[in-house]
Amino acid sequence: MEKGEKKCPKPRWPEGARRGGFLIERLTELSEIRTTVYLIRHEETGARILDLHCDDRENVFAIAFLTPPSKSNGLPHILEHSVLAGSVNYPVKDAFNELLRSTLQTFLNAFTYPDRTVYPVASQVHADFYNLARVYLDLVFRPLLRRETFAQEGYHFELAAPDNPQSPLLVSGVVYNEMKGAYSSPDNLMYKAIQEHLFPDTVYRFDSGGEPEEIVKLTYDEFVAFHRTYYTPANACFFFYGNIPPEDHLEFLSGVLASLDKRPAFYTIPRQRRWRKPRVVKRPFPILGGEDPSKKGVVNVAWLLTENNDVFETLILHIVSGILVGTAAGPLRKALIDSRLGEDLSPVTGFEAEMRETFFVAGLRGTDSQKARDIEALILRALNEIVARGIDRDLVEAVLHQVEFAGKEIVRGAYPYGLKLMGQAFQTWPYGGDPVQAINFPVLIEEVIRRWEKRPRLFEEAIEKWLLANNHRLLCIMEPSFSYLEEREKKMATYLAKVRKNMKESDLARIREEMNRLRVYQMTPDSPAAVGKMPRLKRSDLERKIETIPTEIDEEKALTVLKHDLFTNGIAYLDLAFDISSVPEEDVPYLPLLGKLMGGMGAAGLNYEEMVKRVALNLGGISIHPTCGLLFANKAEVWQRMVVRARFLYRKAEEAMATLGDLITSCDFTDEKRVEDLLMEQKNRLASSIVPSGHLVAKMMAASSFSLPAWREEQWEGRTQLIVVSRALESFRENPHAWVEKMMELKDKVMRRAGLVVNLTADEEGLHLLKEKLPTILDRLHDAQIGTLEGPFLPERRHRGVAVPAEVSYVAGAIPAPGYGEKAVAAMMVASKYLSNGYLYRTIRVQGGAYGGSCVYDPASGVFTFLSYRDPHIVRTLEAYREAARLLFGGTLEEEEVEKAVIASIGAMDRPLDPAGKGFVALTRFLAGITDDYRQALREAILDMSPANLSQEVREVFAGVEEKMVIAVLGSEERLNAANEELSEKMLLEPLFT
Ligand SMILES: [Zn+2]
């Protein structure tokens, strides 16, 4: 959102007006979010349209269909993938990928929910926005749904050796492999178990994503029929957000809708019948051999709550969840943790409103599943006590402040801001809910506060009604199993053997023929005529000038202060970047833990619970993390900082600064029980993120020997950090006092005034306020110097394989690459897009059946990495990496493909940032020494990149890739061993923990 007047855009038509086949059903001005809202109906088809007209130039369009599944065969999900593979007017094989590559989209995706499918696009450029919307609408309403697409995206059978009549049957397919990955993830299995068993009589008992065993039973005819049934205008909700005026949207839509299906829609999601008695369910999930099953179970208690159409009650329950478990001071969370019945809270703990009826879950992980009944009793006892004792008023105020803050903050993380509002509207609108009420958050929260003031036991009453007196309660026990994955594989193998046995020679011939047809289809490029129909930008359409972030630098009294004058909606952002370049090498791995402790312990005479409440009441959030990067044009030198990032409302500035000052100068680690809880929480969080982000974990391992920033990333965020945290927990348990003492010493080595850089982001009023209050913190910092020490030492360069419980692999291959300011940075940026969207996507995803295959180039750490995600192959993928590198300078690069890569590179550079993001990016540029002049030159070099230059400039980086590339693979032990047999240079195989 740009700086601008605080008013809503002027309404274009009165309520009740009819314009070109559209009826303006409702018009509302939401002044709190400066948005004029139109609810419109297309009279002929019955299509519903919501437009949020505001002054954000990142426009969003989305269409949602209600797609209730009737089996767990993944139909909605496979369809979501398949409609993006070409339509009547855009008959290219992979329209989604074409759009990704040749437009300035700032967001382009599709999501399958348990009951609906959503297709959103976003762009900051008017013509580009409508190009995207036009193609997306054609894709969803007129997809080609080829048999080959169904086989590639869904599943298909293959013969292990096509020429051998005895050969066993195999399954491949993108969604099939994606879901195999999902069915290896404990968190995912846990969530599924709750959803399926809490709603045993509704569509939610099925998995819309698809269960691998069910996916393989789906037929092509069912697939086509599902599309015909549900993808109609009357069953769709159209969403627009941004500064493009509504009349443009209607003009655009009337052209599209005129030729579409006019069947009425009558689908809805039935409500779940309520239980008279609570229920219990037990489900298995995979763990590794060697782990202790009595410490691995997860126990959850879940309640079915109100319909999410009741936005008011839903908000109250959201707040109740925030009170009970949302902060470390939450009384239910505390009761669970303090009971020592498990290691930490279950990751699904909290409130869920994405389905038609909402639910709340609380539980423990790292427990013995035999203790399930004890945990359930504990939760009920704690809730009874909370209601009897009454909820602490400070805690309610802190949670309300958090909710208010979240509603006010302009956030543009990975998603456009408009997408947040889209999500809120789609939560209730497809079931007939009021989307306008759902997005008018500031008004809702004010109403809750008013009611609470009149009725001080509002939240206690909600706990009584919805939790204690509610018999629709599920005790869900997740039991660890060593043989889970093996059994699943066996079950599938048995099924395939049965199918195979019943096949006649003619069936086998058909499979062979289909395999061939698919291969030919995948290898044949789209015709130039088909490609020519896709709308696309040319490089001459791209802006040549960089966008700059306002930065004013003050150097005073050996202190550097950066100021960024930006509209932040009344929120101040303060970053303190402490110099950690002289922290002893042996202490460096502990910096993330130090940040975790500082943010989670007591301080200045307050215990952690009081401190948590104080933080929640006065700040929007705090994070404390180490970070590192190469210095500009100097690969031998780096910057290393521990960055404290805080955000708060202007009106809270005084208390927020005092709180922050206490946290960083007077923190208190003496509560050893709390330290242990935080260590366990961190260990579990890291351990459970390994498989879901396996590609990133593999990438960090592969890259770690190439530069200090890459090594630091591995030490601070990768598998090395997991090992560090597990060992820290052990040594803490051996001698808590000594361990805590060491962390306090480390804190003193980090939180020093010497070399500090302060980074402030707010508008003029906020900057003034921040500057004025800054001494509250700075005056309390000590100025001691610490000497420089030996090191750092990069790890040994070698291939590694790490065994994880997963049915698919994650394969990374890294090579050293130039850092900012060195030769060939622009060419490497273009090359990474060229390969990611072209060869790697085709070879690893389309032909290989992996969920993802790409590469990333990071000039801040000087590394280029190939990676794959949920990949059925290892050796074949590594071969593709080598081939990709050779391709860049071996053959001739096509002008058109290079142009697409240039557009994608510029698109990535121009990704919009929220105010906090802009401030932080400007800080890292300052620390690395990257100037706007350099950025301008880099942009021009990208814009002017020719195929010949590209090939020429990257030659040195990719030459000899066979020798240079370091590989790291996460996968099952069997697959790693099998891969090692084929590899000439073997991987060192290691368990996840050493
Ligand atoms: Zn998918």
GROMACS .gro file of C-alpha atoms in nm, residues 410-626:
model
  217
  410ILE     CA    1   0.071  -0.419   0.627
  411VAL     CA    2   0.228  -0.755   0.567
  412ARG     CA    3   0.363  -0.873   0.236
  413GLY     CA    4   0.573  -1.173   0.314
  414ALA     CA    5   0.561  -1.454   0.063
  415TYR     CA    6   0.206  -1.352  -0.032
  416PRO     CA    7   0.051  -1.029  -0.162
  417TYR     CA    8  -0.148  -0.841   0.101
  418GLY     CA    9  -0.466  -0.890  -0.106
  419LEU     CA   10  -0.428  -1.264  -0.067
  420LYS     CA   11  -0.479  -1.236   0.308
  421LEU     CA   12  -0.817  -1.070   0.246
  422MET     CA   13  -0.897  -1.326  -0.024
  423GLY     CA   14  -0.838  -1.604   0.228
  424GLN     CA   15  -1.072  -1.439   0.479
  425ALA     CA   16  -1.345  -1.391   0.219
  426PHE     CA   17  -1.320  -1.746   0.082
  427GLN     CA   18  -1.337  -1.890   0.433
  428THR     CA   19  -1.713  -1.837   0.448
  429TRP     CA   20  -1.835  -1.700   0.115
  430PRO     CA   21  -1.857  -2.030  -0.081
  431TYR     CA   22  -2.100  -2.164   0.183
  432GLY     CA   23  -2.317  -1.855   0.166
  433GLY     CA   24  -2.136  -1.660   0.437
  434ASP     CA   25  -2.098  -1.283   0.427
  435PRO     CA   26  -1.754  -1.204   0.279
  436VAL     CA   27  -1.784  -0.835   0.361
  437GLN     CA   28  -1.828  -0.896   0.730
  438ALA     CA   29  -1.544  -1.147   0.729
  439ILE     CA   30  -1.288  -0.897   0.598
  440ASN     CA   31  -1.394  -0.603   0.809
  441PHE     CA   32  -1.165  -0.708   1.084
  442PRO     CA   33  -1.107  -0.378   1.271
  443VAL     CA   34  -1.482  -0.340   1.327
  444LEU     CA   35  -1.523  -0.699   1.444
  445ILE     CA   36  -1.243  -0.673   1.697
  446GLU     CA   37  -1.379  -0.346   1.835
  447GLU     CA   38  -1.716  -0.512   1.882
  448VAL     CA   39  -1.555  -0.802   2.070
  449ILE     CA   40  -1.375  -0.560   2.301
  450ARG     CA   41  -1.701  -0.372   2.367
  451ARG     CA   42  -1.881  -0.693   2.454
  452TRP     CA   43  -1.599  -0.809   2.678
  453GLU     CA   44  -1.608  -0.482   2.869
  454LYS     CA   45  -1.978  -0.526   2.931
  455ARG     CA   46  -1.946  -0.895   3.005
  456PRO     CA   47  -1.612  -0.964   3.174
  457ARG     CA   48  -1.662  -1.342   3.166
  458LEU     CA   49  -1.717  -1.352   2.790
  459PHE     CA   50  -1.416  -1.575   2.723
  460GLU     CA   51  -1.466  -1.801   3.026
  461GLU     CA   52  -1.822  -1.858   2.907
  462ALA     CA   53  -1.697  -1.949   2.561
  463ILE     CA   54  -1.461  -2.207   2.714
  464GLU     CA   55  -1.747  -2.356   2.913
  465LYS     CA   56  -1.984  -2.370   2.623
  466TRP     CA   57  -1.753  -2.478   2.342
  467LEU     CA   58  -1.499  -2.693   2.524
  468LEU     CA   59  -1.618  -2.817   2.862
  469ALA     CA   60  -1.985  -2.876   2.780
  470ASN     CA   61  -1.918  -2.995   2.425
  471ASN     CA   62  -1.929  -3.372   2.370
  472HIS     CA   63  -1.809  -3.352   2.012
  473ARG     CA   64  -1.458  -3.415   2.138
  474LEU     CA   65  -1.195  -3.641   1.988
  475LEU     CA   66  -0.895  -3.793   2.162
  476CYS     CA   67  -0.653  -3.851   1.875
  477ILE     CA   68  -0.351  -4.069   1.953
  478MET     CA   69  -0.061  -4.085   1.709
  479GLU     CA   70   0.142  -4.398   1.767
  480PRO     CA   71   0.499  -4.414   1.641
  481SER     CA   72   0.572  -4.705   1.412
  482PHE     CA   73   0.903  -4.836   1.278
  483SER     CA   74   0.734  -5.029   1.001
  484TYR     CA   75   0.481  -4.768   0.885
  485LEU     CA   76   0.651  -4.678   0.557
  486GLU     CA   77   0.744  -5.036   0.485
  487GLU     CA   78   0.385  -5.145   0.537
  488ARG     CA   79   0.255  -4.875   0.311
  489GLU     CA   80   0.503  -4.976   0.040
  490LYS     CA   81   0.410  -5.339   0.087
  491LYS     CA   82   0.041  -5.266   0.068
  492MET     CA   83   0.094  -5.078  -0.256
  493ALA     CA   84   0.316  -5.353  -0.396
  494THR     CA   85   0.051  -5.614  -0.315
  495TYR     CA   86  -0.216  -5.406  -0.482
  496LEU     CA   87  -0.001  -5.357  -0.791
  497ALA     CA   88   0.085  -5.727  -0.805
  498LYS     CA   89  -0.287  -5.805  -0.798
  499VAL     CA   90  -0.363  -5.555  -1.072
  500ARG     CA   91  -0.071  -5.692  -1.271
  501LYS     CA   92  -0.188  -6.051  -1.230
  502ASN     CA   93  -0.530  -5.971  -1.369
  503MET     CA   94  -0.384  -5.799  -1.672
  504LYS     CA   95  -0.407  -5.963  -2.009
  505GLU     CA   96  -0.145  -5.927  -2.278
  506SER     CA   97  -0.365  -5.661  -2.436
  507ASP     CA   98  -0.362  -5.458  -2.110
  508LEU     CA   99   0.015  -5.476  -2.098
  509ALA     CA  100   0.034  -5.368  -2.459
  510ARG     CA  101  -0.188  -5.071  -2.372
  511ILE     CA  102   0.039  -4.972  -2.083
  512ARG     CA  103   0.340  -4.991  -2.309
  513GLU     CA  104   0.165  -4.783  -2.566
  514GLU     CA  105   0.055  -4.525  -2.308
  515MET     CA  106   0.408  -4.503  -2.170
  516ASN     CA  107   0.534  -4.434  -2.518
  517ARG     CA  108   0.263  -4.185  -2.591
  518LEU     CA  109   0.339  -3.999  -2.269
  519ARG     CA  110   0.710  -3.995  -2.343
  520VAL     CA  111   0.653  -3.862  -2.694
  521TYR     CA  112   0.409  -3.605  -2.560
  522GLN     CA  113   0.659  -3.488  -2.298
  523MET     CA  114   0.948  -3.470  -2.542
  524THR     CA  115   0.760  -3.284  -2.816
  525PRO     CA  116   0.783  -2.909  -2.770
  526ASP     CA  117   0.470  -2.694  -2.805
  527SER     CA  118   0.410  -2.572  -3.158
  528PRO     CA  119   0.515  -2.211  -3.222
  529ALA     CA  120   0.151  -2.137  -3.304
  530ALA     CA  121   0.038  -2.256  -2.960
  531VAL     CA  122   0.314  -2.069  -2.781
  532GLY     CA  123   0.232  -1.762  -2.988
  533LYS     CA  124  -0.119  -1.749  -2.838
  534MET     CA  125   0.013  -1.696  -2.488
  535PRO     CA  126   0.015  -1.331  -2.386
  536ARG     CA  127   0.359  -1.218  -2.297
  537LEU     CA  128   0.575  -0.925  -2.220
  538LYS     CA  129   0.889  -0.836  -2.406
  539ARG     CA  130   1.200  -0.713  -2.240
  540SER     CA  131   1.136  -0.373  -2.391
  541ASP     CA  132   0.820  -0.355  -2.174
  542LEU     CA  133   1.027  -0.379  -1.857
  543GLU     CA  134   1.117  -0.082  -1.642
  544ARG     CA  135   1.487  -0.001  -1.673
  545LYS     CA  136   1.519   0.198  -1.355
  546ILE     CA  137   1.558   0.028  -1.019
  547GLU     CA  138   1.325   0.106  -0.734
  548THR     CA  139   1.510   0.256  -0.441
  549ILE     CA  140   1.436   0.245  -0.070
  550PRO     CA  141   1.467   0.583   0.104
  551THR     CA  142   1.769   0.561   0.333
  552GLU     CA  143   1.927   0.831   0.543
  553ILE     CA  144   2.251   0.746   0.723
  554ASP     CA  145   2.357   0.916   1.048
  555GLU     CA  146   2.694   0.839   1.198
  556GLU     CA  147   2.717   0.972   1.546
  557LYS     CA  148   2.931   0.879   1.844
  558ALA     CA  149   3.062   0.560   1.681
  559LEU     CA  150   2.705   0.457   1.614
  560THR     CA  151   2.542   0.413   1.273
  561VAL     CA  152   2.171   0.488   1.242
  562LEU     CA  153   1.980   0.416   0.919
  563LYS     CA  154   1.638   0.575   0.868
  564HIS     CA  155   1.378   0.474   0.611
  565ASP     CA  156   1.083   0.710   0.572
  566LEU     CA  157   0.793   0.485   0.466
  567PHE     CA  158   0.419   0.467   0.527
  568THR     CA  159   0.370   0.192   0.789
  569ASN     CA  160   0.010   0.242   0.908
  570GLY     CA  161   0.117   0.363   1.254
  571ILE     CA  162   0.367   0.086   1.321
  572ALA     CA  163   0.736   0.144   1.403
  573TYR     CA  164   1.006  -0.106   1.303
  574LEU     CA  165   1.335  -0.110   1.491
  575ASP     CA  166   1.628  -0.337   1.403
  576LEU     CA  167   1.945  -0.355   1.612
  577ALA     CA  168   2.228  -0.526   1.422
  578PHE     CA  169   2.499  -0.630   1.669
  579ASP     CA  170   2.845  -0.709   1.537
  580ILE     CA  171   2.930  -1.073   1.605
  581SER     CA  172   3.246  -1.099   1.396
  582SER     CA  173   3.459  -1.147   1.706
  583VAL     CA  174   3.243  -1.406   1.880
  584PRO     CA  175   3.467  -1.712   1.938
  585GLU     CA  176   3.416  -1.979   1.675
  586GLU     CA  177   3.308  -2.246   1.925
  587ASP     CA  178   3.025  -2.018   2.044
  588VAL     CA  179   2.895  -1.928   1.699
  589PRO     CA  180   2.661  -2.230   1.656
  590TYR     CA  181   2.479  -2.131   1.977
  591LEU     CA  182   2.370  -1.788   1.854
  592PRO     CA  183   2.022  -1.901   1.736
  593LEU     CA  184   1.965  -2.058   2.079
  594LEU     CA  185   2.078  -1.739   2.246
  595GLY     CA  186   1.814  -1.551   2.043
  596LYS     CA  187   1.552  -1.806   2.138
  597LEU     CA  188   1.636  -1.775   2.511
  598MET     CA  189   1.647  -1.396   2.507
  599GLY     CA  190   1.304  -1.384   2.347
  600GLY     CA  191   1.151  -1.644   2.578
  601MET     CA  192   1.291  -1.600   2.929
  602GLY     CA  193   1.226  -1.357   3.211
  603ALA     CA  194   1.404  -1.023   3.248
  604ALA     CA  195   1.448  -0.731   3.486
  605GLY     CA  196   1.296  -0.909   3.786
  606LEU     CA  197   0.995  -1.047   3.594
  607ASN     CA  198   0.955  -1.419   3.538
  608TYR     CA  199   0.909  -1.546   3.184
  609GLU     CA  200   0.533  -1.554   3.208
  610GLU     CA  201   0.513  -1.192   3.317
  611MET     CA  202   0.765  -1.097   3.052
  612VAL     CA  203   0.572  -1.277   2.778
  613LYS     CA  204   0.259  -1.085   2.873
  614ARG     CA  205   0.450  -0.758   2.882
  615VAL     CA  206   0.594  -0.821   2.535
  616ALA     CA  207   0.256  -0.922   2.393
  617LEU     CA  208   0.091  -0.615   2.544
  618ASN     CA  209   0.346  -0.367   2.409
  619LEU     CA  210   0.500  -0.508   2.095
  620GLY     CA  211   0.374  -0.669   1.777
  621GLY     CA  212   0.665  -0.908   1.791
  622ILE     CA  213   1.036  -0.956   1.847
  623SER     CA  214   1.281  -1.184   1.672
  624ILE     CA  215   1.652  -1.231   1.742
  625HIS     CA  216   1.855  -1.415   1.477
  626PRO     CA  217   2.213  -1.427   1.353
   0.00000   0.00000   0.00000
